Coordinates of C-alpha atoms in Angstrom, one line a residue:
Chain A
X1 CA -6.6 21.9 -10.1
X2 CA -6.6 19.0 -7.7
X3 CA -3.9 16.4 -7.6
X4 CA -4.8 12.7 -7.5
X5 CA -2.7 10.6 -5.2
X6 CA -3.0 6.8 -5.0
X7 CA -1.8 4.7 -2.1
X8 CA -1.1 1.3 -3.4
X9 CA 1.1 -1.7 -2.6
X10 CA 0.1 -4.9 -4.4
X11 CA 0.3 -6.8 -1.2
X12 CA -2.5 -6.6 1.4
X13 CA -2.1 -5.8 5.1
X14 CA 0.8 -3.5 4.7
X15 CA -1.0 -0.3 6.0
X16 CA -2.5 1.3 2.9
X17 CA -5.8 2.4 4.6
X18 CA -4.0 3.6 7.7
X19 CA -1.6 5.5 5.6
X20 CA -4.3 6.9 3.3
X21 CA -6.2 8.2 6.4
X22 CA -3.0 9.6 7.9
X23 CA -1.8 11.3 4.8
X24 CA -5.2 12.8 3.9
X25 CA -5.5 14.1 7.5
X26 CA -1.9 15.5 7.4
X27 CA -2.7 17.3 4.1
X28 CA -5.8 18.7 5.7
X29 CA -3.8 19.9 8.7
X30 CA -1.6 21.8 6.3
X31 CA -4.7 23.7 5.1
X32 CA -5.2 21.7 1.9
X33 CA -8.8 20.8 1.0
X34 CA -8.5 17.0 0.9
X35 CA -10.9 14.1 0.2
X36 CA -9.9 10.5 0.8
X37 CA -11.7 7.9 -1.3
X38 CA -12.1 4.2 -0.4
X39 CA -11.6 2.1 -3.6
X40 CA -11.8 -1.2 -1.7
X41 CA -15.4 -2.0 -2.7
X42 CA -16.9 -4.9 -0.7
X43 CA -14.2 -4.6 2.1
X44 CA -15.1 -1.1 3.3
X45 CA -12.6 -0.1 6.0
X46 CA -11.6 3.6 5.5
X47 CA -14.8 4.9 7.3
X48 CA -13.8 2.8 10.4
X49 CA -10.3 4.1 10.4
X50 CA -11.6 7.7 10.0
X51 CA -14.2 7.1 12.6
X52 CA -17.2 8.1 10.5
X53 CA -18.8 4.7 10.0
X54 CA -22.1 5.7 11.6
X55 CA -22.6 8.6 9.3
X56 CA -22.4 6.6 6.0
X57 CA -25.7 7.0 4.0
X58 CA -24.7 7.0 0.3
X59 CA -21.4 5.7 -1.1
X60 CA -18.9 5.9 -4.0
X61 CA -20.8 3.3 -6.0
X62 CA -24.1 5.1 -5.5
X63 CA -22.5 8.2 -7.0
X64 CA -20.9 6.3 -9.9
X65 CA -24.3 4.8 -10.7
X66 CA -26.0 8.2 -10.5
X67 CA -28.2 7.1 -7.5
X68 CA -26.9 9.9 -5.3
X69 CA -25.2 13.2 -5.6
X70 CA -21.6 13.8 -4.6
X71 CA -22.5 16.1 -1.7
X72 CA -24.9 13.5 -0.4
X73 CA -22.2 10.9 -0.1
X74 CA -19.2 13.0 1.0
X75 CA -18.7 13.0 4.8
X76 CA -17.1 16.0 6.4
X77 CA -14.6 15.1 9.1
X78 CA -15.5 16.4 12.6
X79 CA -11.9 17.2 13.5
X80 CA -10.8 19.2 10.5
X81 CA -12.9 21.3 8.1
X82 CA -10.6 20.7 5.2
X83 CA -11.0 16.9 5.3
X84 CA -13.7 14.8 3.6
X85 CA -14.2 11.1 3.5
X86 CA -15.8 9.3 0.5
X87 CA -16.8 5.8 1.7
X88 CA -17.4 2.9 -0.5
X89 CA -20.0 0.2 -0.7
X90 CA -19.8 -2.9 1.5
X91 CA -22.4 -4.9 -0.5
X92 CA -21.1 -4.6 -4.0
X93 CA -17.8 -5.8 -5.5
X94 CA -15.0 -4.4 -7.6
X95 CA -16.9 -4.8 -10.9
X96 CA -19.0 -1.8 -9.8
X97 CA -16.0 0.4 -10.3
X98 CA -16.7 1.5 -13.9
X99 CA -13.8 3.5 -15.3
X100 CA -15.9 6.2 -17.0
X101 CA -18.0 6.6 -13.9
X102 CA -14.9 6.9 -11.7
X103 CA -13.5 9.4 -14.1
X104 CA -16.7 11.5 -14.0
X105 CA -16.7 11.5 -10.1
X106 CA -13.0 12.4 -9.9
X107 CA -13.5 15.3 -12.4
X108 CA -16.3 16.6 -10.2
X109 CA -14.2 16.3 -7.1
X110 CA -11.2 18.1 -8.8
X111 CA -13.3 21.3 -8.8
X112 CA -13.7 21.4 -5.1
X113 CA -10.5 19.9 -3.7
X114 CA -6.7 20.4 -3.7
X115 CA -5.9 16.8 -3.1
X116 CA -7.8 13.6 -3.9
X117 CA -6.3 10.6 -2.0
X118 CA -7.3 7.2 -3.3
X119 CA -7.0 4.2 -1.0
X120 CA -6.4 1.2 -3.3
X121 CA -7.5 -2.4 -2.6
X122 CA -4.7 -5.0 -2.5
X123 CA -3.9 -7.0 -5.6
X124 CA -3.3 -6.1 -9.2
X125 CA -6.8 -6.8 -10.5
X126 CA -9.5 -4.5 -11.7
X127 CA -10.1 -2.7 -8.3
X128 CA -6.4 -1.8 -7.8
X129 CA -5.9 -0.9 -11.5
X130 CA -8.9 1.4 -11.4
X131 CA -7.6 3.1 -8.2
X132 CA -4.2 3.8 -9.7
X133 CA -5.4 4.6 -13.3
X134 CA -6.1 8.3 -12.9
X135 CA -3.3 9.0 -10.5
X136 CA -0.9 11.9 -10.8
X137 CA 1.3 10.7 -7.9
X138 CA 1.6 7.3 -6.3
X139 CA 2.7 6.5 -2.8
X140 CA 3.9 2.9 -2.6
X141 CA 3.3 1.5 0.8
X142 CA 5.9 -1.1 1.6
X143 CA 6.8 -3.2 4.6
X144 CA 10.5 -4.0 5.1
X145 CA 10.2 -7.6 4.0
X146 CA 10.9 -9.4 0.7
X147 CA 7.4 -10.3 -0.4
X148 CA 6.1 -6.8 0.1
X149 CA 9.1 -5.3 -1.7
X150 CA 8.6 -7.6 -4.7
X151 CA 4.9 -6.8 -4.9
X152 CA 5.7 -3.1 -4.7
X153 CA 8.1 -3.5 -7.6
X154 CA 5.3 -5.1 -9.6
X155 CA 2.9 -2.3 -8.9
X156 CA 5.5 0.3 -9.9
X157 CA 5.8 -1.5 -13.2
X158 CA 2.0 -1.4 -13.6
X159 CA 1.9 2.3 -12.8
X160 CA 4.5 2.8 -15.6
X161 CA 2.5 0.8 -18.1
X162 CA -1.2 0.8 -17.3
X163 CA -2.0 4.2 -15.8
X164 CA -3.8 6.9 -17.7
X165 CA -0.5 8.9 -17.9
X166 CA 1.3 5.9 -19.4
X167 CA -1.5 5.1 -21.9
X168 CA -1.6 8.7 -23.1
X169 CA 2.1 9.2 -23.1
X170 CA 1.9 12.0 -20.6
X171 CA 4.5 12.8 -17.9
X172 CA 4.8 9.5 -15.9
X173 CA 3.1 9.2 -12.5
X174 CA 5.5 10.4 -9.9
X175 CA 6.2 7.5 -7.5
X176 CA 7.2 7.7 -3.9
X177 CA 8.1 5.1 -1.3
X178 CA 6.5 5.0 2.1
X179 CA 8.1 2.4 4.4
X180 CA 5.7 1.3 7.1
X181 CA 6.0 -0.9 10.2
X182 CA 9.7 -0.2 10.4
X183 CA 11.4 -1.5 13.5
X184 CA 15.0 -0.4 14.0
X185 CA 15.5 -3.2 16.6
X186 CA 14.4 -5.9 14.2
X187 CA 16.6 -4.4 11.4
X188 CA 19.6 -4.6 13.7
X189 CA 18.8 -8.2 14.5
X190 CA 18.6 -8.9 10.8
X191 CA 14.9 -9.9 10.9
X192 CA 13.8 -7.0 8.7
X193 CA 15.2 -5.3 5.5
X194 CA 16.8 -2.0 6.2
X195 CA 15.8 1.3 4.4
X196 CA 19.0 0.9 2.3
X197 CA 18.0 -2.7 1.3
X198 CA 14.6 -1.6 0.1
X199 CA 16.0 1.4 -1.7
X200 CA 18.5 -0.7 -3.4
X201 CA 15.8 -2.9 -4.9
X202 CA 13.0 -0.3 -5.6
X203 CA 15.2 2.7 -6.4
X204 CA 12.4 5.3 -6.0
X205 CA 12.5 8.4 -3.8
X206 CA 11.8 7.8 -0.1
X207 CA 8.9 9.8 1.3
X208 CA 9.1 8.6 4.8
X209 CA 9.7 5.8 7.3
X210 CA 6.9 5.0 9.7
X211 CA 8.0 3.3 12.8
X212 CA 6.2 0.2 14.1
X213 CA 4.1 1.5 16.9
X214 CA 1.3 0.4 19.2
X215 CA -0.3 3.8 18.8
X216 CA -1.2 3.0 15.2
X217 CA -3.3 0.1 16.2
X218 CA -4.9 2.2 19.0
X219 CA -5.7 5.0 16.5
X220 CA -7.3 2.6 14.1
X221 CA -9.5 1.0 16.7
X222 CA -10.7 4.4 17.9
X223 CA -11.2 5.8 14.4
X224 CA -8.7 8.6 14.7
X225 CA -6.1 9.1 12.0
X226 CA -2.7 8.7 13.7
X227 CA -1.6 12.3 12.8
X228 CA -4.1 13.7 15.2
X229 CA -2.0 12.1 18.0
X230 CA 0.8 14.6 18.4
X231 CA 2.6 12.3 20.9
X232 CA 2.9 9.3 18.5
X233 CA 6.2 8.9 16.7
X234 CA 4.2 7.3 13.8
X235 CA 2.0 10.3 13.6
X236 CA 5.0 12.7 13.5
X237 CA 6.5 10.5 10.8
X238 CA 3.4 10.9 8.6
X239 CA 3.4 14.6 9.1
X240 CA 7.1 14.7 8.0
X241 CA 6.3 12.5 5.0
X242 CA 3.5 14.9 3.9
X243 CA 5.9 17.9 4.4
X244 CA 8.4 16.1 2.1
X245 CA 5.5 15.4 -0.4
X246 CA 4.8 19.1 -0.5
X247 CA 8.4 19.8 -1.3
X248 CA 10.0 20.6 2.1
X249 CA 13.3 19.2 3.3
X250 CA 13.0 17.2 6.5
X251 CA 15.6 14.9 8.0
X252 CA 14.6 11.2 8.2
X253 CA 13.7 10.1 11.7
X254 CA 13.5 6.6 13.1
X255 CA 16.0 5.2 10.7
X256 CA 19.0 5.6 13.0
X257 CA 19.1 4.8 16.7
X258 CA 18.0 7.9 18.6
X259 CA 19.8 9.0 21.7
X260 CA 17.5 8.6 24.6
X261 CA 17.9 11.5 27.0
X262 CA 18.8 10.5 30.6
X263 CA 15.6 12.0 31.9
X264 CA 13.4 10.3 29.4
X265 CA 15.1 7.0 30.1
X266 CA 14.5 7.6 33.8
X267 CA 10.8 8.3 33.2
X268 CA 10.7 5.1 31.0
X269 CA 9.4 6.9 27.9
X270 CA 10.3 5.7 24.5
Chain B
X1 CA -13.6 -4.9 -34.7
X2 CA -12.3 -7.5 -37.2
X3 CA -8.9 -6.0 -36.9
X4 CA -8.8 -6.8 -33.2
X5 CA -9.8 -10.5 -33.6
X6 CA -6.3 -11.7 -34.3
X7 CA -3.3 -10.3 -32.6
X8 CA 0.3 -11.2 -33.2
X9 CA 2.6 -12.3 -30.3
X10 CA 6.1 -13.8 -30.1
X11 CA 6.9 -16.7 -27.9
X12 CA 10.0 -18.7 -27.0
X13 CA 9.5 -22.4 -27.8
X14 CA 11.7 -25.4 -27.3
X15 CA 12.7 -27.4 -30.3
X16 CA 13.2 -31.1 -30.1
X17 CA 14.9 -32.9 -33.0
X18 CA 12.6 -35.8 -34.1
X19 CA 15.5 -38.2 -34.5
X20 CA 16.3 -37.9 -30.8
X21 CA 13.0 -39.5 -29.9
X22 CA 14.4 -42.8 -31.3
X23 CA 17.4 -42.6 -29.1
X24 CA 17.0 -45.0 -26.2
X25 CA 18.8 -42.6 -23.8
X26 CA 16.6 -39.7 -24.7
X27 CA 13.8 -40.4 -22.3
X28 CA 16.0 -40.7 -19.2
X29 CA 18.1 -37.7 -20.1
X30 CA 15.0 -35.6 -20.6
X31 CA 13.6 -36.9 -17.4
X32 CA 16.7 -35.8 -15.6
X33 CA 16.7 -32.3 -17.1
X34 CA 13.0 -31.8 -16.3
X35 CA 13.6 -32.9 -12.8
X36 CA 16.2 -30.3 -12.3
X37 CA 13.7 -27.5 -12.9
X38 CA 10.2 -28.9 -13.1
X39 CA 8.5 -25.5 -13.1
X40 CA 10.5 -24.4 -16.2
X41 CA 9.3 -27.4 -18.1
X42 CA 5.7 -27.6 -16.8
X43 CA 3.4 -27.5 -19.9
X44 CA 6.2 -25.9 -21.9
X45 CA 5.5 -25.8 -25.6
X46 CA 7.6 -27.9 -27.9
X47 CA 8.1 -28.0 -31.6
X48 CA 9.3 -31.1 -33.3
X49 CA 12.0 -30.5 -35.9
X50 CA 11.6 -33.1 -38.7
X51 CA 14.8 -32.3 -40.6
X52 CA 16.7 -35.6 -41.0
X53 CA 13.6 -37.5 -39.8
X54 CA 11.9 -38.6 -43.0
X55 CA 10.7 -41.7 -41.2
X56 CA 7.9 -39.7 -39.5
X57 CA 5.1 -40.1 -42.0
X58 CA 2.0 -41.3 -40.2
X59 CA -0.4 -39.5 -37.9
X60 CA 0.0 -42.2 -35.3
X61 CA 3.7 -41.5 -34.9
X62 CA 2.9 -37.9 -34.2
X63 CA 0.4 -38.9 -31.5
X64 CA 3.1 -41.2 -30.0
X65 CA 5.6 -38.3 -30.0
X66 CA 3.1 -36.1 -28.3
X67 CA 2.5 -38.9 -25.6
X68 CA 6.2 -39.3 -25.0
X69 CA 6.7 -35.6 -24.4
X70 CA 3.5 -35.3 -22.4
X71 CA 4.9 -37.9 -19.9
X72 CA 7.7 -35.4 -19.3
X73 CA 5.2 -32.5 -18.8
X74 CA 6.0 -31.0 -22.2
X75 CA 3.3 -30.0 -24.7
X76 CA 3.9 -30.8 -28.4
X77 CA 2.3 -28.0 -30.4
X78 CA 3.7 -28.3 -33.9
X79 CA 6.4 -29.3 -36.4
X80 CA 9.0 -27.6 -38.5
X81 CA 11.0 -28.5 -41.5
X82 CA 8.3 -31.0 -42.5
X83 CA 8.0 -32.6 -46.0
X84 CA 4.5 -32.1 -47.6
X85 CA 3.4 -35.7 -46.7
X86 CA 4.7 -35.2 -43.1
X87 CA 2.8 -31.9 -42.9
X88 CA -0.5 -33.6 -43.8
X89 CA 0.0 -36.3 -41.2
X90 CA 1.1 -33.7 -38.5
X91 CA -1.9 -31.6 -39.3
X92 CA -4.2 -34.6 -39.0
X93 CA -2.7 -35.1 -35.6
X94 CA -3.7 -31.6 -34.7
X95 CA -0.2 -30.1 -34.9
X96 CA 0.7 -26.7 -36.3
X97 CA 3.3 -26.0 -38.9
X98 CA 6.1 -23.6 -37.9
X99 CA 8.5 -21.8 -40.2
X100 CA 12.1 -23.2 -40.1
X101 CA 14.2 -21.0 -37.8
X102 CA 17.8 -20.2 -38.0
X103 CA 19.5 -22.6 -35.6
X104 CA 22.8 -21.1 -36.8
X105 CA 23.9 -17.7 -35.5
X106 CA 21.1 -15.3 -36.5
X107 CA 23.1 -12.2 -36.2
X108 CA 24.1 -10.5 -39.4
X109 CA 27.6 -11.4 -40.3
X110 CA 30.2 -8.8 -41.1
X111 CA 29.6 -7.6 -44.6
X112 CA 31.5 -9.8 -47.0
X113 CA 31.4 -7.8 -50.1
X114 CA 33.6 -7.9 -53.1
X115 CA 35.4 -5.0 -54.7
X116 CA 32.2 -3.0 -54.8
X117 CA 32.8 0.2 -53.0
X118 CA 29.3 0.5 -51.7
X119 CA 29.4 2.0 -48.2
X120 CA 28.6 -0.5 -45.3
X121 CA 26.6 1.9 -43.0
X122 CA 23.1 0.6 -44.1
X123 CA 23.9 -2.8 -42.5
X124 CA 25.0 -1.1 -39.3
X125 CA 21.9 1.1 -39.2
X126 CA 19.5 -1.8 -39.6
X127 CA 21.2 -3.7 -36.8
X128 CA 21.0 -0.7 -34.5
X129 CA 17.3 -0.4 -35.3
X130 CA 16.7 -4.0 -34.1
X131 CA 18.5 -3.5 -30.8
X132 CA 16.8 -1.9 -27.9
X133 CA 17.9 0.4 -25.1
X134 CA 15.9 0.4 -21.9
X135 CA 16.8 3.1 -19.4
X136 CA 14.1 2.5 -16.8
X137 CA 14.2 -0.3 -14.2
X138 CA 12.6 -3.5 -15.5
X139 CA 10.1 -4.2 -12.8
X140 CA 8.8 -7.5 -11.5
X141 CA 6.3 -9.1 -13.8
X142 CA 7.5 -7.2 -16.9
X143 CA 8.6 -9.0 -20.0
X144 CA 10.9 -7.5 -22.7
X145 CA 11.8 -9.4 -25.9
X146 CA 14.0 -8.0 -28.6
X147 CA 13.6 -9.8 -31.9
X148 CA 16.7 -10.2 -34.0
X149 CA 18.8 -7.9 -31.9
X150 CA 20.5 -7.0 -28.7
X151 CA 19.0 -5.7 -25.5
X152 CA 20.8 -3.1 -23.4
X153 CA 19.4 -2.2 -20.0
X154 CA 21.0 0.7 -18.1
X155 CA 19.0 0.1 -14.9
X156 CA 18.3 -2.9 -12.6
X157 CA 16.3 -5.9 -13.7
X158 CA 14.1 -6.9 -10.8
X159 CA 13.4 -10.4 -9.5
X160 CA 10.3 -11.6 -11.3
X161 CA 11.1 -9.7 -14.5
X162 CA 12.0 -11.5 -17.8
X163 CA 14.3 -10.1 -20.5
X164 CA 14.9 -11.9 -23.7
X165 CA 16.8 -11.1 -26.9
X166 CA 17.7 -13.0 -30.0
X167 CA 21.2 -11.4 -29.7
X168 CA 23.2 -10.4 -26.6
X169 CA 21.9 -9.0 -23.3
X170 CA 23.7 -6.3 -21.5
X171 CA 22.5 -5.1 -18.0
X172 CA 24.4 -2.2 -16.5
X173 CA 22.9 -2.7 -13.1
X174 CA 21.8 -5.6 -11.0
X175 CA 20.4 -8.6 -12.9
X176 CA 17.9 -10.1 -10.5
X177 CA 15.3 -11.5 -12.9
X178 CA 15.5 -13.9 -15.8
X179 CA 17.7 -13.2 -18.8
X180 CA 17.5 -15.3 -22.0
X181 CA 19.9 -14.4 -24.7
X182 CA 20.1 -16.1 -28.1
X183 CA 16.3 -16.8 -27.7
X184 CA 16.1 -18.1 -31.3
X185 CA 19.0 -20.4 -31.0
X186 CA 22.0 -18.1 -31.5
X187 CA 24.7 -20.0 -29.6
X188 CA 27.1 -17.1 -30.0
X189 CA 24.9 -14.8 -27.9
X190 CA 26.2 -13.7 -24.5
X191 CA 24.9 -12.1 -21.3
X192 CA 26.7 -9.3 -19.6
X193 CA 25.7 -7.8 -16.3
X194 CA 27.3 -5.6 -13.7
X195 CA 25.8 -7.6 -10.8
X196 CA 24.8 -11.2 -11.2
X197 CA 21.9 -12.0 -8.9
X198 CA 19.7 -13.7 -11.6
X199 CA 16.9 -16.1 -11.1
X200 CA 17.8 -17.8 -14.4
X201 CA 20.2 -17.2 -17.2
X202 CA 19.9 -18.9 -20.6
X203 CA 21.7 -18.8 -23.9
X204 CA 20.1 -20.6 -26.9
X205 CA 18.1 -22.8 -24.5
X206 CA 21.0 -23.8 -22.3
X207 CA 20.1 -22.4 -18.9
X208 CA 21.2 -22.3 -15.2
X209 CA 18.8 -21.4 -12.4
X210 CA 19.8 -19.4 -9.4
X211 CA 20.8 -22.4 -7.3
X212 CA 23.1 -23.6 -10.0
X213 CA 25.0 -20.3 -10.3
X214 CA 28.4 -20.6 -8.7
X215 CA 28.3 -18.6 -5.4
X216 CA 31.7 -17.1 -6.1
X217 CA 30.1 -15.1 -9.0
X218 CA 27.1 -13.8 -7.1
X219 CA 26.8 -10.0 -7.0
X220 CA 29.7 -9.5 -9.3
X221 CA 30.1 -8.2 -12.8
X222 CA 30.3 -11.2 -15.2
X223 CA 29.8 -12.3 -18.7
X224 CA 28.1 -15.6 -19.6
X225 CA 28.8 -17.4 -22.8
X226 CA 28.0 -20.9 -24.2
X227 CA 31.2 -22.9 -24.7
X228 CA 31.0 -26.5 -25.8
X229 CA 27.3 -26.6 -24.9
X230 CA 28.0 -25.4 -21.4
X231 CA 27.2 -22.1 -19.9
X232 CA 30.4 -20.5 -18.8
X233 CA 30.5 -17.6 -16.4
X234 CA 33.5 -15.4 -16.4
X235 CA 34.3 -12.5 -14.1
X236 CA 34.5 -9.2 -16.0

């Protein structure tokens, strides 16, 4: 039975879509059949990040409304056979996300996949609530700054009160923290909250710390999930995070100053 | 369907004694208080207490009272302790009638029973039932209100969360949100926390915002009590 994971944050622009793409791709690389769904109706971006925008014919809303079949709308990733993208509509708005329709589509997807990754829109309104409602697990994407941390705190509260699991008194949604855009340099200069500061406030298990990296922007612009870039520290951090999600122990990287080897320093590599 | 038309809810409302409106110093003192925390008072609901104010008998006087409070951003919504004639006038002015509340300590007093050997436990049990224990973090945007009892939280209370109790509030963790003890006017209520980082603390309507909390108590375990109408913070 598939597990539904939502990537959510409350605040916009913290890296939800980038993280959803990276985590879905990393799960697929681990051999898990994975589909990533764009819940950001009207602000369709996931297809761009996944590099499949030219192959979109039908979308999530078409399937919810019964205008298209699931297999007409699902786009298979060209780089990995286990990975599918479920784009959303750019012309509709969040009201098109009808809860019973979403439930029906998710139930159908559960038969075929191991993991369903939901990329939530920002905010705490209908779109975001619908994205998190059916979740089994939640990955809270947070930047190391106070407003992002407060919004994450709010969304954790909403998961604990408004999700399907909360409403039906089931085992609560299991919640993980993913700290993105982390810059050790800026933490040292006191311009950013440290991992410890964020943990202190949110007190949920830390899944991973993604270092601020130019390679992330480059990957977004070329439509390649960052985990396909083996050289990128951010890509490796996502792979680690997914390993931890699957229950493996991995040491946290990029949270302590790394010793640069003499040779690498000479070659000028980070 | 009909059952869903009306839902119950509990609110904290400020009470102004009607006699105070006659006091010439009232307007300026109120203005000062509002100025100190304008957001707290903005459109805040107020109930006019008519006890010892038999002179309020005409509808016009209630309209005037509403205008005075409106100038200080407060919204008069009703009256309490009204005589029947006052009630008619208030109702004509569009004000609601509120049940008199206990402005005296609302907690059950120790059982003062005579020689009867009846065991006391029932009183203890009912008090326990009214208190509430919260073991999960109280997240930003969450509100908890314990009517007629104490609130005990064994986890942090986040910034942007609001916890209220008619009795005491205990937080075994960092208190970063708002805590309002004695929400129905119990001046004996106290707030205890193991780390004071609150946005606002209040006992029986007397409150301090974060800026007014003495810096030497920040981040420390404290108890807050109301002594001579002043909030007093003491290191635990």
